[in-house]
Amino acid sequence: MKAVVALGGNALTGKDRKADIDKQFEATQETAKSIVKMIKNGWHIVITHGNGPQVGALLLQQKLSMAEVPQMPLHVLVALTQGQIGYVVQQCLLNEFKRQGIKRDVVTVITQVLVDENDPAFKKPTKPIGPIYGEEEAKKMMKYYTMGKVEDGWRILVPSPKPISIVEAEIIKKLAEKDIIVIAAGGGGIPVVKRGESLIGVDAVIDKDLASQKLANEIMADILLILTDVDFVFLNYGKENEEAIHEISADELEKHYKEGHFPSGSMGPKVEASINFVRNGGKRAIITSIGKAWEALEGKAGTQILP
Ligand code: ADP
Ligand code: MG
């Protein structure tokens, strides 16, 4: 059985989501234990992950060194974070394999994700990323990015287009089938558009849960396991009458989605990804916390979304 395991900020940076490298190794080492348990039980695993804190830190470094080094476009920064996080995950997994006497290869695939140049998201960049810039800095940044006014200054605004397909899906599938652990589509993937026969990087952020779902369907994974910092998806989350969802059909979940139970900045994309996954051939999508990952994969914890 093949599973795509999507890791949220919590699994890689710890609860406070700071990009401090010691904390990243610490959190990832814990996550590695869960992954190893899956592997030991015969699962073929492809790991995807977010990159919010890391890309934020890179943008801040660029801001502070603006006068000395040229700015890099966002698609290049996403590639950098894929390498950085891939390295941490590879090392943590290899160390855990050693400790448990497992022999297995791990590889990170720099992953491009095709988006549509005519996606309506490009007409109106809405997602603020990175640090806050002053007036002067913001003017300079406008050469590279769309800048939007916020309360204390300016921030980079990027579009969040829908992923269409994963450029490296075929190689990821082959590697996974050879029982190689693959880390891919980090940070939602590097957004690229097609002009003629050429791929060109664009400045956008693809939602990591939606990119993970695309990848999961394209490599024909059985399970999409989305690991975040809550054990369940809840109805009426945070209210007195909140209610954990244990098992639900895509249709039923979609009904609740339309009722507004899942905000677009957090649980919404996970729910949407889960619905899409099971409607496109996936057997089961699961949303749960990193601590419950194994139990959930066995069907004994978390929110289980069925076709
Ligand atoms: P990640 O970094 O894993 O993608 P997010 O912060 O984007 O995590 O999404 C997880 C968060 O979604 C949880 O911490 C929780 O506060 C929030 N959330 C919003 N609505 C719900 C809901 N209906 N059920 C569960 N969690 C929810
Ligand atoms: Mg998120």
Coordinates of C-alpha atoms and ligand atoms in Angstrom, one line a residue:
M1 CA 0.0 0.0 0.0
K2 CA 1.1 3.5 -0.9
A3 CA 0.6 6.6 1.2
V4 CA 1.3 10.2 0.7
V5 CA 2.0 11.8 4.1
A6 CA 1.6 15.6 4.2
L7 CA 3.5 17.2 7.1
G8 CA 2.3 20.5 8.5
G9 CA 4.4 23.2 10.2
N10 CA 4.1 21.5 13.5
A11 CA 5.7 18.2 12.4
L12 CA 8.8 20.0 11.2
T13 CA 9.3 23.0 13.3
G14 CA 7.6 22.3 16.6
K15 CA 4.6 24.0 18.1
D16 CA 5.8 27.6 17.9
R17 CA 6.7 27.1 14.2
K18 CA 9.9 29.2 14.5
A19 CA 12.5 28.3 12.0
D20 CA 15.3 27.8 14.5
I21 CA 17.3 24.9 13.1
D22 CA 17.8 23.0 16.4
K23 CA 14.0 23.0 16.9
Q24 CA 13.5 21.8 13.3
F25 CA 15.8 18.8 13.8
E26 CA 14.2 18.0 17.1
A27 CA 10.6 18.1 15.7
T28 CA 11.6 16.2 12.6
Q29 CA 13.4 13.5 14.6
E30 CA 10.1 12.8 16.4
T31 CA 8.2 12.8 13.1
A32 CA 10.8 10.4 11.7
K33 CA 9.8 7.8 14.4
S34 CA 6.2 7.8 13.1
I35 CA 7.3 7.5 9.5
V36 CA 9.6 4.6 10.4
K37 CA 6.7 2.8 12.0
M38 CA 4.7 3.0 8.8
I39 CA 7.7 1.8 6.8
K40 CA 8.3 -1.1 9.1
N41 CA 4.7 -2.2 8.6
G42 CA 5.2 -2.4 4.8
W43 CA 3.9 1.0 3.7
H44 CA 5.4 2.8 0.7
I45 CA 5.7 6.4 1.8
V46 CA 6.0 9.7 -0.1
I47 CA 6.4 12.7 2.2
T48 CA 5.3 16.2 1.4
H49 CA 5.6 19.2 3.6
G50 CA 4.9 22.9 4.1
N51 CA 7.6 25.6 4.2
G52 CA 5.9 28.7 5.7
P53 CA 8.4 29.5 8.5
Q54 CA 11.4 28.7 6.3
V55 CA 10.4 30.7 3.3
G56 CA 9.5 33.6 5.7
A57 CA 13.0 33.5 7.2
L58 CA 14.6 33.5 3.7
L59 CA 12.5 36.6 2.7
L60 CA 13.6 38.3 5.9
Q61 CA 17.3 37.5 5.2
Q62 CA 16.8 39.0 1.7
K63 CA 15.2 42.1 3.2
L64 CA 18.1 42.6 5.6
S65 CA 20.8 42.1 2.9
M66 CA 19.0 44.1 0.1
A67 CA 21.9 46.5 -0.5
E68 CA 24.5 43.7 -0.8
V69 CA 23.0 40.8 -2.7
P70 CA 20.4 40.6 -5.5
Q71 CA 16.9 39.5 -4.5
M72 CA 15.8 36.1 -5.6
P73 CA 12.3 35.5 -6.9
L74 CA 9.9 33.4 -4.8
H75 CA 10.0 30.3 -7.0
V76 CA 13.8 30.1 -6.4
L77 CA 13.2 30.5 -2.6
V78 CA 10.7 27.7 -2.7
A79 CA 13.4 25.5 -4.4
L80 CA 15.8 26.5 -1.6
T81 CA 13.4 25.5 1.1
Q82 CA 12.7 22.1 -0.6
G83 CA 16.5 21.4 -0.4
Q84 CA 16.8 22.7 3.1
I85 CA 13.8 20.8 4.6
G86 CA 14.5 17.7 2.4
Y87 CA 18.0 17.6 3.9
V88 CA 16.7 17.7 7.5
V89 CA 14.1 15.0 6.8
Q90 CA 16.6 12.8 5.0
Q91 CA 19.1 12.9 7.8
C92 CA 16.5 12.4 10.5
L93 CA 15.1 9.4 8.7
L94 CA 18.5 7.8 7.9
N95 CA 19.5 8.2 11.6
E96 CA 16.3 6.6 12.7
F97 CA 16.7 3.7 10.3
K98 CA 20.2 3.2 11.7
R99 CA 18.9 3.1 15.2
Q100 CA 16.2 0.6 14.3
G101 CA 18.4 -1.5 12.0
I102 CA 16.5 -0.8 8.8
K103 CA 18.1 -0.5 5.4
R104 CA 16.2 1.9 3.1
D105 CA 17.1 4.7 0.7
V106 CA 15.6 8.2 1.1
V107 CA 15.7 10.9 -1.5
T108 CA 14.3 14.4 -2.0
V109 CA 13.0 15.4 -5.4
I110 CA 13.0 19.1 -6.3
T111 CA 9.4 19.3 -7.5
Q112 CA 7.8 21.7 -9.9
V113 CA 4.0 22.0 -10.0
L114 CA 2.2 23.3 -13.1
V115 CA -0.3 26.0 -12.6
D116 CA -2.5 27.8 -15.2
E117 CA -1.3 31.3 -16.2
N118 CA -5.0 32.2 -16.6
D119 CA -5.9 31.0 -13.1
P120 CA -8.0 33.9 -11.7
A121 CA -5.7 33.9 -8.6
F122 CA -3.0 35.7 -10.8
K123 CA -5.3 38.7 -11.4
K124 CA -5.5 39.3 -7.7
P125 CA -2.6 38.3 -5.4
T126 CA -4.0 37.9 -1.9
K127 CA -1.7 35.9 0.2
P128 CA 0.7 37.9 2.4
I129 CA 4.1 36.3 2.9
G130 CA 7.3 37.2 4.6
P131 CA 8.2 40.2 6.8
I132 CA 6.8 43.7 6.9
Y133 CA 8.6 46.3 4.8
G134 CA 8.9 50.1 5.3
E135 CA 7.9 52.6 2.5
E136 CA 11.4 52.9 1.0
E137 CA 12.1 49.1 1.1
A138 CA 8.6 48.4 -0.3
K139 CA 9.3 50.7 -3.3
K140 CA 12.5 48.8 -4.1
M141 CA 10.7 45.5 -3.7
M142 CA 8.0 46.5 -6.2
K143 CA 10.6 45.8 -8.9
Y144 CA 10.3 42.1 -7.9
Y145 CA 7.0 41.6 -6.1
T146 CA 3.5 42.9 -5.8
M147 CA 3.4 44.7 -2.5
G148 CA 0.3 45.3 -0.5
K149 CA -0.3 47.9 2.3
V150 CA -0.9 46.5 5.7
E151 CA -1.3 48.1 9.1
D152 CA 2.4 48.6 9.9
G153 CA 3.8 48.9 6.4
W154 CA 3.9 46.7 3.4
R155 CA 4.0 43.0 2.7
I156 CA 4.6 40.9 -0.4
L157 CA 1.3 39.6 -1.8
V158 CA 1.3 36.5 -3.9
P159 CA -1.4 34.6 -5.8
S160 CA -2.4 31.2 -4.7
P161 CA -3.3 29.3 -7.9
K162 CA -4.7 25.7 -8.0
P163 CA -2.2 23.0 -8.8
I164 CA -2.9 21.3 -12.2
S165 CA -0.2 18.6 -12.3
I166 CA 3.0 17.6 -10.7
V167 CA 5.9 17.8 -13.3
E168 CA 8.0 15.1 -11.6
A169 CA 5.1 12.8 -10.7
E170 CA 6.3 9.9 -12.9
I171 CA 9.8 9.7 -11.3
I172 CA 8.3 10.0 -7.8
K173 CA 6.0 7.1 -8.6
K174 CA 8.8 4.9 -9.9
L175 CA 10.9 5.7 -6.8
A176 CA 8.1 4.9 -4.4
E177 CA 7.4 1.6 -6.2
K178 CA 11.0 0.7 -5.7
D179 CA 10.4 1.2 -2.0
I180 CA 12.6 4.3 -1.9
I181 CA 11.3 6.9 0.6
V182 CA 10.6 10.1 -1.4
I183 CA 10.3 13.6 -0.1
A184 CA 8.5 15.8 -2.7
A185 CA 6.3 18.8 -3.5
G186 CA 7.8 20.7 -0.5
G187 CA 6.1 24.0 0.2
G188 CA 3.3 23.1 -2.3
G189 CA 5.9 22.7 -5.0
I190 CA 7.7 25.3 -7.2
P191 CA 4.9 27.0 -9.2
V192 CA 5.6 26.9 -13.0
V193 CA 3.6 27.8 -16.0
K194 CA 3.9 26.5 -19.6
R195 CA 4.8 28.8 -22.4
G196 CA 5.0 26.8 -25.6
E197 CA 7.0 23.8 -24.6
S198 CA 9.0 25.6 -21.9
L199 CA 8.4 25.7 -18.1
I200 CA 8.9 29.0 -16.4
G201 CA 8.9 29.6 -12.6
V202 CA 6.3 32.1 -11.3
D203 CA 5.9 33.9 -8.0
A204 CA 3.0 32.2 -6.3
V205 CA 2.3 29.9 -3.4
I206 CA 0.5 26.7 -4.0
D207 CA -1.3 25.3 -1.1
K208 CA 0.7 22.3 0.2
D209 CA -2.4 20.2 1.0
L210 CA -3.8 20.6 -2.5
A211 CA -0.4 19.9 -4.1
S212 CA -0.1 16.8 -1.9
Q213 CA -3.5 15.6 -3.1
K214 CA -2.6 16.1 -6.8
L215 CA 0.6 14.2 -6.2
A216 CA -1.2 11.4 -4.3
N217 CA -3.7 10.9 -7.1
E218 CA -1.1 11.1 -9.9
I219 CA 1.1 8.4 -8.2
M220 CA -2.1 6.4 -7.5
A221 CA -1.6 6.4 -3.7
D222 CA -4.1 4.5 -1.7
I223 CA -4.1 6.9 1.3
L224 CA -3.6 10.6 1.7
L225 CA -2.5 11.2 5.4
I226 CA -2.6 14.9 6.3
L227 CA -0.7 15.4 9.6
T228 CA -1.3 18.7 11.5
D229 CA -1.7 19.8 15.1
V230 CA -5.2 18.6 15.8
D231 CA -6.4 15.0 16.3
F232 CA -9.6 15.5 14.4
V233 CA -11.5 17.7 12.1
F234 CA -14.3 19.3 14.2
L235 CA -17.7 20.6 13.4
N236 CA -18.3 23.9 15.3
Y237 CA -14.5 24.0 16.1
G238 CA -13.7 26.0 19.2
K239 CA -17.3 26.4 20.2
E240 CA -19.1 24.8 23.1
N241 CA -20.9 22.3 20.9
E242 CA -17.7 21.3 18.9
E243 CA -17.9 17.7 17.7
A244 CA -15.0 15.6 16.3
I245 CA -15.6 13.9 13.0
H246 CA -14.5 10.2 13.1
E247 CA -15.6 8.8 9.8
I248 CA -17.4 10.7 7.0
S249 CA -18.1 10.4 3.3
A250 CA -16.8 13.0 0.8
D251 CA -20.4 14.2 0.1
E252 CA -21.2 14.6 3.7
L253 CA -18.0 16.5 4.4
E254 CA -18.6 18.8 1.4
K255 CA -21.9 19.7 2.9
H256 CA -20.3 20.8 6.1
Y257 CA -17.6 22.6 4.1
K258 CA -20.3 24.7 2.4
E259 CA -21.8 25.4 5.8
G260 CA -18.6 27.2 6.7
H261 CA -17.0 24.9 9.3
F262 CA -13.5 24.9 7.8
P263 CA -11.7 28.3 7.3
S264 CA -9.8 28.9 4.1
G265 CA -6.5 29.7 5.9
S266 CA -6.2 26.4 7.8
M267 CA -8.6 23.5 7.8
G268 CA -10.4 24.4 4.5
P269 CA -7.6 23.3 2.1
K270 CA -7.1 20.0 4.0
V271 CA -10.8 19.2 3.7
E272 CA -10.9 20.2 0.0
A273 CA -7.8 18.1 -0.6
S274 CA -9.3 15.1 1.1
I275 CA -12.6 15.3 -0.8
N276 CA -10.7 15.7 -4.1
F277 CA -8.5 12.7 -3.3
V278 CA -11.2 10.2 -2.7
R279 CA -13.3 11.5 -5.6
N280 CA -10.3 10.9 -7.9
G281 CA -9.6 7.3 -7.1
G282 CA -8.0 7.5 -3.6
K283 CA -9.3 4.9 -1.1
R284 CA -9.2 7.0 2.0
A285 CA -8.0 10.4 3.2
I286 CA -7.1 11.0 6.9
I287 CA -6.6 14.2 8.8
T288 CA -5.1 13.9 12.2
S289 CA -2.1 15.0 14.4
I290 CA 1.4 13.7 14.1
G291 CA 1.1 11.9 17.4
K292 CA -1.9 9.9 16.1
A293 CA -0.4 9.1 12.7
W294 CA 0.1 5.4 13.1
E295 CA -3.2 4.7 14.8
A296 CA -5.0 6.8 12.1
L297 CA -3.3 4.9 9.3
E298 CA -4.7 1.7 10.9
G299 CA -8.1 3.4 10.9
K300 CA -8.3 3.7 14.7
A301 CA -7.9 7.5 15.1
G302 CA -8.3 10.8 13.3
T303 CA -10.9 11.9 10.8
Q304 CA -11.3 9.3 8.1
I305 CA -12.7 10.5 4.8
L306 CA -14.1 7.9 2.5
P307 CA -15.4 8.1 -1.1
Ligands
ADP1 P1 -0.6 23.0 9.0 O1 0.6 23.8 9.3 O2 -0.5 21.6 9.5 O3 -1.1 23.1 7.6 P2 -2.8 24.8 9.8 O4 -2.6 25.8 10.9 O5 -2.8 25.4 8.4 O6 -1.8 23.7 9.9 O7 -4.2 24.1 10.0 C1 -4.5 23.4 11.2 C2 -5.3 24.3 12.2 O8 -6.7 24.4 11.7 C3 -5.5 23.7 13.5 O9 -4.5 24.1 14.4 C4 -6.8 24.3 14.0 O10 -6.6 25.4 14.9 C5 -7.4 24.9 12.7 N1 -8.8 24.6 12.5 C6 -9.7 25.5 11.9 N2 -10.9 24.9 11.8 C7 -10.9 23.7 12.3 C8 -11.8 22.6 12.4 N3 -13.0 22.7 11.9 N4 -11.4 21.4 12.9 C9 -10.1 21.3 13.3 N5 -9.2 22.3 13.2 C10 -9.5 23.4 12.7
MG2 MG -1.6 25.2 6.6

